[in-house]
Coordinates of N, CA and C in Angstrom, one line a residue:
D37 N 3.2 1.6 -35.7 CA 3.5 0.3 -36.3 C 2.6 -0.6 -35.6
N38 N 1.9 -1.5 -36.3 CA 0.8 -2.5 -36.2 C 1.4 -3.5 -35.0
H39 N 2.5 -4.0 -35.4 CA 3.3 -4.9 -34.3 C 3.4 -4.4 -32.9
D40 N 3.9 -3.1 -32.8 CA 4.0 -2.6 -31.4 C 2.7 -2.4 -30.7
E41 N 1.6 -2.1 -31.5 CA 0.1 -1.9 -31.2 C -0.4 -3.3 -30.7
S42 N -0.1 -4.3 -31.4 CA -0.6 -5.5 -31.2 C -0.1 -6.1 -29.9
Q43 N 1.4 -5.8 -29.7 CA 2.1 -6.2 -28.5 C 1.5 -5.5 -27.2
L44 N 1.2 -4.3 -27.4 CA 0.6 -3.3 -26.3 C -0.8 -3.9 -25.9
R45 N -1.7 -4.3 -27.0 CA -3.0 -5.0 -26.6 C -2.9 -6.2 -26.0
R46 N -2.0 -7.0 -26.3 CA -1.8 -8.2 -25.6 C -1.4 -8.0 -24.2
R47 N -0.4 -7.2 -24.0 CA -0.1 -6.7 -22.6 C -1.1 -6.2 -21.7
V48 N -2.0 -5.3 -22.3 CA -3.1 -4.7 -21.6 C -4.1 -5.7 -21.2
H49 N -4.4 -6.7 -22.1 CA -5.3 -7.8 -21.9 C -4.5 -8.8 -20.7
S50 N -3.4 -9.2 -20.8 CA -2.8 -9.9 -19.9 C -2.9 -9.2 -18.4
L51 N -2.7 -7.9 -18.4 CA -2.8 -7.3 -17.1 C -4.1 -7.2 -16.5
K52 N -5.2 -7.1 -17.3 CA -6.6 -7.0 -16.9 C -7.1 -8.5 -16.5
S53 N -6.4 -9.5 -17.1 CA -6.8 -10.7 -16.6 C -6.1 -11.5 -15.6
N54 N -4.9 -10.8 -15.2 CA -4.3 -11.4 -14.1 C -4.8 -11.3 -12.9
S55 N -5.3 -12.4 -12.2 CA -6.1 -12.4 -10.9 C -5.2 -12.3 -9.7
D56 N -3.9 -12.8 -10.1 CA -2.9 -12.6 -9.0 C -2.3 -11.2 -8.7
D57 N -2.6 -10.2 -9.7 CA -2.0 -9.0 -9.5 C -2.6 -8.3 -8.2
T58 N -1.7 -7.8 -7.4 CA -2.1 -7.0 -6.2 C -1.6 -5.6 -6.4
S59 N -1.1 -5.2 -7.5 CA -0.6 -3.8 -7.6 C -1.7 -2.8 -7.6
A60 N -1.4 -1.7 -6.8 CA -2.5 -0.5 -6.6 C -2.6 0.1 -8.2
S61 N -1.7 0.2 -8.9 CA -1.8 0.9 -10.2 C -3.0 0.2 -11.1
K62 N -3.1 -1.0 -11.1 CA -4.2 -1.7 -12.0 C -5.5 -1.0 -11.4
R63 N -5.7 -1.1 -10.1 CA -7.1 -0.8 -9.6 C -7.3 0.7 -9.7
I64 N -6.2 1.5 -9.5 CA -6.4 2.9 -9.6 C -6.7 3.2 -11.0
A65 N -6.1 2.6 -12.1 CA -6.2 2.9 -13.4 C -7.7 2.5 -13.8
N66 N -8.3 1.4 -13.2 CA -9.5 0.9 -13.5 C -10.7 1.5 -12.8
S67 N -10.4 2.3 -12.0 CA -11.3 2.9 -11.2 C -11.8 4.4 -11.4
Q68 N -13.2 4.7 -11.5 CA -13.6 6.1 -11.8 C -13.4 6.7 -10.6
A69 N -13.6 6.2 -9.3 CA -13.6 7.0 -8.1 C -12.1 7.4 -7.7
S70 N -11.2 6.7 -8.2 CA -9.8 7.1 -7.8 C -9.3 8.5 -8.2
L71 N -9.6 8.9 -9.5 CA -9.4 10.3 -10.1 C -10.1 11.3 -9.1
G72 N -11.0 11.2 -8.8 CA -11.8 12.1 -7.9 C -11.2 12.2 -6.6
L73 N -10.8 11.1 -5.9 CA -9.9 11.1 -4.7 C -8.8 11.7 -4.7
L74 N -8.0 11.5 -5.8 CA -6.7 12.1 -6.0 C -7.0 13.7 -6.3
L75 N -8.0 13.9 -6.9 CA -8.2 15.4 -7.3 C -8.4 16.2 -5.9
D76 N -9.2 15.4 -4.9 CA -9.6 16.0 -3.7 C -8.5 15.7 -2.5
F77 N -7.4 15.1 -2.9 CA -6.5 14.9 -2.0 C -6.1 16.2 -1.1
G78 N -6.0 16.1 0.3 CA -5.6 17.0 1.1 C -6.8 18.1 1.3
Q79 N -7.9 17.9 0.7 CA -9.1 18.9 0.9 C -9.8 18.4 2.1
D80 N -10.2 19.4 3.0 CA -11.0 19.1 4.1 C -10.6 18.1 5.0
V81 N -9.3 18.0 5.3 CA -8.7 17.1 6.2 C -8.7 17.8 7.6
D82 N -9.2 16.8 8.4 CA -9.4 17.2 9.9 C -7.8 17.1 10.5
D83 N -7.3 18.2 11.1 CA -5.9 18.1 11.7 C -6.0 16.9 12.8
A84 N -7.0 16.8 13.5 CA -7.0 15.6 14.5 C -6.8 14.3 13.8
D85 N -7.3 14.0 12.5 CA -7.1 12.9 11.9 C -5.4 12.7 11.4
I86 N -4.9 13.8 11.2 CA -3.5 13.8 10.7 C -2.7 13.5 12.0
V87 N -2.9 13.9 13.2 CA -2.4 13.7 14.5 C -2.5 12.3 14.8
K88 N -3.7 11.8 14.6 CA -4.1 10.4 14.9 C -3.2 9.3 14.0
L89 N -3.0 9.8 12.7 CA -2.3 9.0 11.7 C -0.7 8.9 12.1
A90 N -0.2 10.0 12.5 CA 1.1 10.2 12.9 C 1.4 9.3 14.3
S91 N 0.3 9.5 15.1 CA 0.4 8.6 16.2 C 0.6 7.1 15.9
L92 N -0.4 6.6 15.1 CA -0.4 5.4 14.6 C 0.9 4.9 14.1
L93 N 1.4 5.7 13.2 CA 2.8 5.3 12.5 C 3.8 5.1 13.5
K94 N 3.9 6.0 14.5 CA 4.9 5.9 15.4 C 4.7 4.8 16.3
D95 N 3.5 4.2 16.8 CA 3.2 3.2 17.5 C 3.5 2.0 16.7
F96 N 3.3 1.9 15.4 CA 3.6 0.9 14.6 C 5.2 0.6 14.3
S97 N 5.9 1.6 14.8 CA 7.4 1.9 14.2 C 7.5 1.9 12.7
Y98 N 6.7 2.6 12.2 CA 6.8 3.0 10.8 C 7.8 3.9 10.5
C99 N 9.1 3.3 10.5 CA 10.3 4.1 10.3 C 11.4 3.4 9.7
H100 N 12.3 4.0 9.1 CA 13.4 3.5 8.3 C 14.0 2.2 9.1
S101 N 14.4 2.3 10.2 CA 15.3 1.3 11.0 C 14.4 0.0 11.0
S102 N 13.0 0.1 11.4 CA 12.2 -0.9 11.5 C 11.8 -1.6 10.0
I103 N 11.7 -0.9 9.0 CA 11.4 -1.3 7.7 C 12.6 -2.0 7.1
K104 N 13.9 -1.6 7.6 CA 15.2 -2.3 7.1 C 15.1 -3.7 7.7
R105 N 14.7 -3.9 9.2 CA 14.6 -5.1 9.6 C 13.8 -6.0 9.0
I106 N 12.5 -5.5 8.6 CA 11.6 -6.4 8.0 C 12.2 -7.1 6.8
F107 N 13.0 -6.3 5.9 CA 13.5 -6.6 4.7 C 15.0 -7.3 4.8
N108 N 15.4 -7.4 6.1 CA 16.7 -8.0 6.3 C 17.8 -7.1 5.7
V109 N 17.6 -5.7 5.7 CA 18.8 -5.0 5.2 C 19.7 -4.7 6.4
P110 N 21.0 -4.7 6.1 CA 22.0 -4.6 7.2 C 21.9 -3.0 7.8
T111 N 21.9 -2.9 9.0 CA 21.6 -1.7 9.5 C 22.9 -0.7 9.3
T112 N 23.9 -1.2 8.6 CA 25.1 -0.4 8.4 C 25.0 -0.1 7.0
S113 N 23.8 -0.6 6.1 CA 23.8 -0.3 4.8 C 23.8 1.1 4.3
A114 N 24.0 1.3 3.0 CA 24.1 2.7 2.4 C 22.8 3.2 2.1
Y115 N 21.7 3.1 3.0 CA 20.5 3.6 2.7 C 20.1 4.4 3.7
P116 N 20.7 5.5 4.0 CA 20.5 6.4 5.1 C 19.3 7.5 5.0
F117 N 18.6 7.5 3.9 CA 17.5 8.4 3.8 C 16.3 7.9 3.6
G118 N 16.0 6.6 3.7 CA 14.7 5.9 3.6 C 14.7 4.7 2.8
P119 N 13.6 4.1 2.5 CA 13.7 2.6 1.9 C 13.9 2.8 0.4
T120 N 14.8 3.4 0.0 CA 15.4 3.3 -1.6 C 15.6 1.9 -2.1
Y121 N 15.7 1.0 -1.2 CA 15.9 -0.5 -1.7 C 14.6 -1.2 -2.0
L122 N 13.5 -0.5 -1.7 CA 12.1 -1.0 -2.1 C 11.7 -0.4 -3.4
K123 N 11.3 -1.4 -4.3 CA 10.5 -0.9 -5.4 C 9.1 -1.2 -5.3
P124 N 8.2 -0.2 -5.6 CA 6.8 -0.4 -5.7 C 6.5 -1.4 -6.8
L125 N 5.3 -2.1 -6.5 CA 4.9 -3.0 -7.6 C 4.5 -2.4 -8.8
S126 N 4.7 -3.0 -9.8 CA 4.3 -2.7 -11.2 C 3.1 -3.4 -11.6
P127 N 2.3 -2.9 -12.5 CA 1.1 -3.7 -12.9 C 1.5 -5.2 -13.3
G128 N 0.7 -6.0 -12.8 CA 0.9 -7.5 -13.2 C 1.7 -8.2 -12.0
D129 N 2.4 -7.2 -11.1 CA 3.0 -8.0 -9.9 C 2.1 -8.4 -8.9
A130 N 2.5 -9.4 -7.9 CA 1.8 -9.7 -6.9 C 2.6 -9.7 -5.7
F131 N 2.1 -9.5 -4.5 CA 2.7 -9.6 -3.3 C 1.8 -10.3 -2.2
E132 N 2.6 -11.3 -1.7 CA 1.8 -12.0 -0.6 C 2.3 -11.6 0.9
L133 N 1.3 -11.1 1.6 CA 1.8 -10.6 3.1 C 2.1 -11.9 3.9
P134 N 3.2 -11.8 4.4 CA 3.5 -13.0 5.3 C 2.9 -12.9 6.8
M135 N 1.8 -13.5 6.7 CA 1.1 -13.5 8.1 C 1.1 -15.0 8.7
G136 N 1.1 -14.8 10.0 CA 0.8 -16.1 10.8 C 0.0 -16.0 12.1
E137 N -0.2 -17.0 12.6 CA -1.1 -16.9 13.9 C -0.3 -16.3 14.9
D138 N 1.1 -16.5 15.2 CA 1.6 -16.1 16.2 C 2.6 -14.8 16.0
I139 N 2.3 -14.1 15.0 CA 2.9 -12.9 14.7 C 2.7 -11.7 15.5
D140 N 3.6 -11.0 16.0 CA 3.3 -9.9 16.9 C 2.5 -8.8 16.2
P141 N 1.5 -8.4 16.9 CA 0.4 -7.4 16.4 C 1.1 -6.0 15.9
K142 N 2.1 -5.6 16.6 CA 2.9 -4.3 16.2 C 3.5 -4.6 14.7
L143 N 4.2 -5.9 14.7 CA 4.9 -6.3 13.4 C 3.7 -6.5 12.4
A144 N 2.6 -7.0 12.5 CA 1.5 -7.1 11.6 C 1.0 -6.0 11.0
S145 N 1.0 -5.0 11.9 CA 0.5 -3.6 11.6 C 1.6 -3.2 10.6
L146 N 2.8 -3.0 10.9 CA 3.9 -2.6 10.2 C 4.1 -3.2 8.9
Q147 N 3.8 -4.4 8.8 CA 3.8 -5.1 7.5 C 2.7 -4.6 6.6
C148 N 1.5 -4.4 7.1 CA 0.4 -4.1 6.4 C 0.6 -2.7 5.9
F149 N 1.0 -1.8 6.6 CA 1.5 -0.2 6.4 C 2.5 -0.4 5.1
T150 N 3.5 -1.1 5.4 CA 4.7 -1.3 4.4 C 4.1 -1.8 3.1
A151 N 3.2 -2.8 3.1 CA 2.7 -3.4 1.9 C 1.9 -2.4 1.2
L152 N 1.2 -1.6 1.9 CA 0.2 -0.7 1.2 C 1.1 0.7 0.6
F153 N 1.7 1.4 1.6 CA 2.2 2.5 1.4 C 3.7 2.6 0.9
L154 N 4.5 1.5 0.8 CA 5.7 1.4 0.2 C 5.7 0.6 -1.0
L155 N 5.1 -0.6 -0.9 CA 5.1 -1.4 -2.2 C 4.0 -1.3 -3.1
S156 N 3.0 -0.3 -2.6 CA 1.8 -0.1 -3.4 C 1.1 -1.4 -3.9
S157 N 1.0 -2.2 -2.7 CA 0.2 -3.5 -2.9 C -1.1 -3.3 -2.1
C158 N -2.2 -3.8 -2.9 CA -3.6 -4.0 -2.4 C -3.7 -4.9 -1.3
L159 N -4.3 -4.9 -0.1 CA -4.7 -5.9 0.7 C -6.2 -6.1 0.8
E160 N -6.5 -7.3 1.1 CA -7.9 -7.7 1.3 C -8.2 -6.9 2.7
I161 N -9.6 -6.5 2.7 CA -10.0 -5.7 3.7 C -9.9 -6.7 5.1
K162 N -10.3 -7.9 4.8 CA -10.3 -8.9 6.1 C -8.9 -9.0 6.6
T163 N -8.0 -9.1 5.8 CA -6.6 -9.3 6.2 C -6.1 -8.0 7.0
F164 N -6.4 -6.8 6.5 CA -6.1 -5.6 7.1 C -6.7 -5.6 8.4
V165 N -8.0 -5.7 8.5 CA -8.7 -5.5 9.7 C -8.4 -6.4 10.7
E166 N -7.9 -7.7 10.4 CA -7.6 -8.5 11.4 C -6.1 -8.4 11.9
A167 N -5.3 -8.0 11.0 CA -3.8 -7.8 11.4 C -3.4 -6.4 12.1
V168 N -4.2 -5.4 11.7 CA -3.7 -4.1 12.2 C -4.4 -3.8 13.5
H169 N -3.7 -3.2 14.4 CA -4.4 -2.9 15.6 C -5.3 -1.8 15.4
C170 N -6.4 -2.1 16.2 CA -7.9 -1.3 15.9 C -8.2 -1.2 14.4
G171 N -8.1 -2.4 13.6 CA -8.2 -2.4 12.3 C -9.4 -1.5 11.6
H172 N -10.5 -1.8 12.1 CA -11.9 -1.1 11.5 C -11.5 0.4 11.5
E173 N -11.2 0.9 12.8 CA -11.1 2.5 13.1 C -9.8 3.0 12.3
T174 N -8.7 2.3 12.0 CA -7.7 2.5 11.2 C -8.1 2.6 9.8
L175 N -8.8 1.8 9.2 CA -9.4 1.8 7.8 C -10.1 3.0 7.6
R176 N -10.9 3.1 8.7 CA -12.0 4.5 8.5 C -11.1 5.7 8.4
L177 N -10.1 5.8 9.3 CA -9.2 6.9 9.3 C -8.6 7.0 8.0
L178 N -8.0 6.1 7.4 CA -7.2 6.0 6.0 C -8.3 6.5 5.0
L179 N -9.4 6.1 5.1 CA -10.4 6.4 4.1 C -10.7 7.8 4.2
R180 N -10.9 8.5 5.5 CA -11.1 9.8 5.7 C -9.9 10.8 5.2
L181 N -8.9 10.3 5.3 CA -7.7 11.1 4.7 C -7.5 11.0 3.3
N182 N -8.4 10.0 2.7 CA -8.2 9.8 1.2 C -6.7 9.3 0.8
L183 N -6.1 8.5 1.6 CA -5.0 7.8 1.5 C -5.2 6.3 0.7
V184 N -6.4 6.0 0.9 CA -6.8 4.6 0.3 C -8.2 4.8 -0.1
F185 N -8.6 3.8 -0.9 CA -9.9 3.7 -1.3 C -10.2 2.1 -1.4
V186 N -11.6 1.7 -1.3 CA -11.9 0.4 -1.3 C -12.5 0.0 -2.8
D187 N -11.8 -1.1 -3.2 CA -12.3 -1.7 -4.6 C -12.7 -3.1 -4.3
G188 N -13.9 -3.3 -4.3 CA -14.3 -4.9 -4.1 C -14.1 -5.1 -2.8
G189 N -13.1 -6.1 -2.4 CA -12.9 -6.5 -1.0 C -11.3 -6.1 -0.7
C190 N -10.9 -5.2 -1.5 CA -9.5 -4.8 -1.3 C -9.4 -3.3 -1.0
I191 N -8.4 -3.1 -0.2 CA -7.8 -1.7 0.1 C -6.9 -1.4 -0.7
V192 N -7.0 -0.1 -1.5 CA -6.2 0.2 -2.5 C -5.4 1.6 -2.0
P193 N -4.1 1.5 -2.0 CA -3.4 2.7 -1.6 C -3.3 3.7 -2.8
L194 N -3.5 5.1 -2.4 CA -3.4 6.1 -3.5 C -2.2 6.9 -3.3
V195 N -1.3 6.7 -2.2 CA -0.2 7.5 -1.9 C 0.9 6.6 -1.4
H196 N 2.3 7.3 -1.3 CA 3.3 6.5 -0.8 C 3.5 7.4 0.7
L197 N 3.8 6.6 1.7 CA 4.0 7.3 2.9 C 5.4 6.9 3.6
F198 N 6.2 7.9 3.6 CA 7.5 7.8 4.3 C 8.1 9.0 4.8

């Protein structure tokens, strides 16, 4: 039907021109590199990098109880198996990371990882490097593990981690 096709074309144009869109899905779909990274996922991964990532996640308290506190979910809530109360961004959606000068470095790292790997939101490299403990080194680790890629000035998550 021509009407449905016309609506779809308008929606695609709207998504491509939305400069506020921070969803990973838009950048993944528009990137030639992302398909190769997804096909290579898990290949030639250094076990030491996996151990380092696990240590970072533990240091940042990247766990269910900490994430519930970020989103003010009562600790007695009915979400015992993970953050099922979070919905990843859809194409066209935007998420602004709530950062401040006096934010705890551990909390800032947790917020960045939550934005990337649970909300599927892209983050500016500058924001990530400044907010995350050992930001440059952590970014290099995520890139080596093919968990993210860089598109322009943004870090784009390729996976969900929990």
